[in-house]
Short mmCIF file of C-alpha atoms in Angstrom, two decimals:
data_model
loop_
_atom_site.label_atom_id
_atom_site.label_comp_id
_atom_site.label_asym_id
_atom_site.label_seq_id
_atom_site.Cartn_x
_atom_site.Cartn_y
_atom_site.Cartn_z
CA MET A 797 31.35 -12.59 -9.37
CA THR A 798 29.38 -9.82 -11.04
CA GLN A 799 25.71 -10.22 -11.75
CA PRO A 800 24.63 -9.84 -15.37
CA THR A 801 22.94 -6.51 -15.94
CA THR A 802 19.34 -6.47 -16.98
CA GLY A 803 18.75 -4.92 -20.37
CA ARG A 804 16.49 -1.95 -20.95
CA ARG A 805 13.81 -4.09 -22.59
CA GLU A 806 13.67 -6.50 -19.62
CA ARG A 807 13.55 -3.60 -17.16
CA LYS A 808 10.69 -2.02 -19.11
CA LYS A 809 8.77 -5.33 -19.14
CA ALA A 810 9.29 -5.72 -15.38
CA GLN A 811 8.12 -2.13 -14.77
CA THR A 812 4.99 -2.66 -16.88
CA ARG A 813 4.23 -5.94 -15.12
CA LYS A 814 4.66 -4.31 -11.70
CA ALA A 815 2.51 -1.32 -12.70
CA LEU A 816 -0.26 -3.68 -13.81
CA ALA A 817 -0.08 -5.82 -10.66
CA ASP A 818 0.00 -2.75 -8.39
CA ALA A 819 -2.93 -1.11 -10.20
CA ALA A 820 -4.95 -4.32 -10.09
CA LEU A 821 -4.40 -4.86 -6.38
CA ARG A 822 -5.23 -1.23 -5.56
CA LEU A 823 -8.44 -1.36 -7.60
CA PHE A 824 -9.47 -4.78 -6.27
CA LEU A 825 -8.98 -3.61 -2.68
CA GLU A 826 -10.84 -0.33 -3.31
CA ARG A 827 -13.79 -1.64 -5.34
CA GLY A 828 -13.83 -5.40 -4.91
CA TYR A 829 -12.58 -8.01 -7.33
CA ASP A 830 -15.87 -8.54 -9.15
CA GLN A 831 -16.39 -4.81 -9.74
CA VAL A 832 -13.09 -4.34 -11.61
CA GLY A 833 -12.46 -5.45 -15.18
CA VAL A 834 -9.19 -5.95 -17.02
CA LYS A 835 -9.91 -2.78 -18.99
CA ASP A 836 -10.03 -0.82 -15.70
CA VAL A 837 -6.67 -2.27 -14.68
CA ALA A 838 -5.09 -1.53 -18.07
CA GLU A 839 -6.33 2.06 -17.96
CA ALA A 840 -5.06 2.55 -14.40
CA ALA A 841 -1.62 1.28 -15.48
CA ASP A 842 -1.77 3.36 -18.70
CA VAL A 843 -1.38 0.39 -21.03
CA SER A 844 -3.62 -1.39 -23.51
CA VAL A 845 -5.63 -4.49 -22.66
CA THR A 846 -3.49 -6.34 -25.24
CA THR A 847 -0.38 -5.36 -23.27
CA LEU A 848 -2.00 -6.56 -20.05
CA PHE A 849 -2.57 -10.00 -21.60
CA LYS A 850 1.05 -10.13 -22.79
CA HIS A 851 2.07 -10.03 -19.13
CA PHE A 852 -0.77 -11.91 -17.40
CA SER A 853 -2.87 -14.88 -18.46
CA GLY A 854 -6.07 -13.49 -16.96
CA LYS A 855 -7.67 -11.35 -14.30
CA GLU A 856 -6.88 -13.78 -11.46
CA ALA A 857 -3.18 -13.84 -12.37
CA LEU A 858 -2.95 -10.08 -11.74
CA VAL A 859 -3.31 -10.74 -8.03
CA PHE A 860 -0.48 -13.27 -7.84
CA ASP A 861 2.38 -11.44 -9.49
CA GLN A 862 5.04 -12.91 -7.20
CA ASP A 863 4.15 -16.57 -7.65
CA ALA A 864 7.45 -17.48 -9.33
CA GLU A 865 9.42 -15.97 -6.46
CA ARG A 866 7.34 -17.93 -3.96
CA GLY A 867 8.16 -21.18 -5.78
CA GLU A 868 11.87 -20.33 -5.86
CA ALA A 869 11.79 -19.57 -2.13
CA LEU A 870 10.28 -23.00 -1.41
CA VAL A 871 13.05 -24.76 -3.30
CA ALA A 872 15.66 -22.56 -1.61
CA ALA A 873 14.23 -23.45 1.82
CA VAL A 874 15.12 -27.07 1.10
CA ARG A 875 18.34 -26.56 -0.85
CA ASP A 876 19.86 -23.72 1.22
CA ARG A 877 18.90 -24.78 4.74
CA GLY A 878 21.58 -24.41 7.37
CA PRO A 879 24.07 -27.11 8.35
CA GLY A 880 22.56 -29.84 10.49
CA ARG A 881 19.03 -28.83 9.44
CA THR A 882 16.79 -31.46 7.87
CA VAL A 883 14.60 -30.93 4.83
CA LEU A 884 11.61 -30.74 7.17
CA ASP A 885 13.40 -28.16 9.34
CA GLY A 886 14.02 -25.94 6.32
CA LEU A 887 10.44 -26.24 5.07
CA HIS A 888 8.99 -25.74 8.55
CA ASP A 889 11.03 -22.58 9.17
CA HIS A 890 10.20 -21.10 5.78
CA LEU A 891 6.49 -21.91 5.82
CA ARG A 892 6.05 -20.83 9.45
CA GLU A 893 7.65 -17.47 8.67
CA THR A 894 5.48 -17.12 5.56
CA VAL A 895 2.21 -17.89 7.33
CA LEU A 896 3.03 -15.54 10.22
CA LYS A 897 3.97 -12.73 7.86
CA VAL A 898 0.68 -13.07 6.01
CA HIS A 899 -1.29 -13.44 9.23
CA ASP A 900 0.29 -10.61 11.26
CA ALA A 901 1.11 -7.81 8.81
CA PRO A 902 -1.74 -5.32 8.16
CA GLU A 903 -0.88 -4.98 4.45
CA PHE A 904 -1.13 -8.75 4.03
CA ARG A 905 -4.32 -8.91 6.07
CA ARG A 906 -6.23 -6.86 3.47
CA PHE A 907 -4.77 -8.98 0.70
CA ARG A 908 -5.77 -12.18 2.49
CA GLU A 909 -9.29 -10.83 3.08
CA LEU A 910 -9.55 -10.12 -0.64
CA ILE A 911 -8.48 -13.68 -1.47
CA ASP A 912 -10.60 -15.37 1.19
CA GLY A 913 -13.63 -13.25 0.33
CA THR A 914 -13.49 -13.99 -3.41
CA PRO A 915 -14.14 -17.66 -4.22
CA VAL A 916 -12.52 -17.50 -7.67
CA LEU A 917 -9.35 -16.00 -6.16
CA ARG A 918 -9.30 -18.45 -3.26
CA GLU A 919 -9.44 -21.40 -5.67
CA TYR A 920 -6.91 -19.82 -8.04
CA ALA A 921 -4.51 -19.13 -5.14
CA HIS A 922 -4.76 -22.74 -4.03
CA ARG A 923 -4.10 -24.05 -7.56
CA MET A 924 -1.17 -21.67 -8.05
CA TRP A 925 0.39 -22.63 -4.72
CA MET A 926 -0.06 -26.37 -5.21
CA ARG A 927 1.49 -26.28 -8.68
CA HIS A 928 4.84 -25.83 -6.90
CA GLU A 929 4.51 -29.42 -5.71
CA THR A 930 6.59 -30.86 -8.56
CA ALA A 931 9.47 -28.42 -8.07
CA LEU A 932 9.41 -28.93 -4.32
CA ALA A 933 9.35 -32.72 -4.72
CA GLY A 934 12.34 -32.41 -7.06
CA ALA A 935 14.27 -30.36 -4.51
CA ILE A 936 13.43 -32.79 -1.69
CA ALA A 937 14.41 -35.78 -3.84
CA ALA A 938 17.73 -34.18 -4.78
CA GLU A 939 18.54 -33.53 -1.13
CA ILE A 940 17.72 -37.02 0.12
CA GLY A 941 18.92 -38.96 -2.91
CA ALA A 942 15.50 -40.24 -3.97
CA ASP A 943 13.43 -40.20 -7.13
CA ALA A 944 11.13 -37.16 -7.43
CA ASP A 945 8.31 -39.47 -8.52
CA GLU A 946 8.61 -41.56 -5.36
CA VAL A 947 5.22 -41.42 -3.65
CA THR A 948 6.63 -40.51 -0.23
CA VAL A 949 8.58 -37.58 -1.70
CA ARG A 950 5.49 -36.34 -3.54
CA ALA A 951 3.38 -36.80 -0.40
CA LEU A 952 5.79 -34.75 1.71
CA ALA A 953 5.79 -31.95 -0.87
CA HIS A 954 1.99 -32.06 -1.08
CA TYR A 955 1.37 -31.99 2.67
CA ALA A 956 4.00 -29.32 3.29
CA LEU A 957 2.32 -27.10 0.70
CA ALA A 958 -1.11 -27.72 2.27
CA ALA A 959 0.17 -26.67 5.72
CA PRO A 960 0.03 -22.85 5.27
CA ARG A 961 -3.62 -22.86 4.24
CA LEU A 962 -4.56 -25.07 7.19
CA ALA A 963 -2.44 -23.12 9.69
CA GLY A 964 -3.57 -19.76 8.33
CA ASP A 965 -7.17 -20.54 9.27
CA SER A 966 -6.18 -21.15 12.90
CA GLU A 967 -6.34 -18.69 15.80
CA ASP A 968 -2.59 -19.22 16.34
CA PRO A 969 -1.05 -19.96 12.91
CA GLY A 970 2.48 -20.40 14.26
CA ALA A 971 1.42 -23.03 16.77
CA ALA A 972 -0.75 -24.72 14.15
CA MET A 973 2.21 -24.88 11.75
CA ASP A 974 4.34 -26.39 14.52
CA ARG A 975 1.70 -29.08 15.17
CA ILE A 976 1.42 -29.89 11.45
CA PHE A 977 5.19 -30.30 11.11
CA THR A 978 5.34 -32.42 14.27
CA LEU A 979 2.84 -34.71 12.56
CA LEU A 980 4.91 -34.71 9.34
CA ARG A 981 8.07 -35.57 11.31
CA HIS A 982 6.64 -38.29 13.51
CA GLY A 983 3.67 -39.61 11.56
CA TRP A 984 0.18 -40.36 12.75
CA GLY A 985 1.35 -42.94 15.27
CA ASP A 986 -1.32 -43.36 17.92
CA LEU A 987 -3.10 -40.09 17.10
CA GLY A 988 -6.47 -41.85 17.11
CA ALA A 989 -5.82 -43.83 20.28
#
């Protein structure tokens, strides 16, 4: 099956969007988020401020250009997990890999320091990530034959999405992610005993 080709206009839009996101990240890492304005980013990408706002809703959004892909990957982790793998197995594998990639790779380390060191970006990142909760709950519900509005389905989606932030703050994010998913699999049980 052949993939539909992307038209010239769509390719140009994608190139402009990437140029803006790349320029923004470079400038934010060089100067600091608060020292860079949208005009600086537009100039660095050789576009107008109006064009910038056609592609991004605001300054914070420039940092999170791949948010849609991250949401799609979450749904795919549930939907496309291997045979014999549970929904939790698929989510655990995907989120563990994600948190380790961000934690261990030098290029991600600078990005994470930018986010963690800028309160407005830290809050925006959290809101952007957690907005995938509805799509993830829908994917989980479809896989287990439940209603996406069922509280247990929504809770699983919510807690799974909270796991990377919690694990990422740990000395050993992989082990922390494993402990979180053990808790999700087996419940609180006698944790307080």
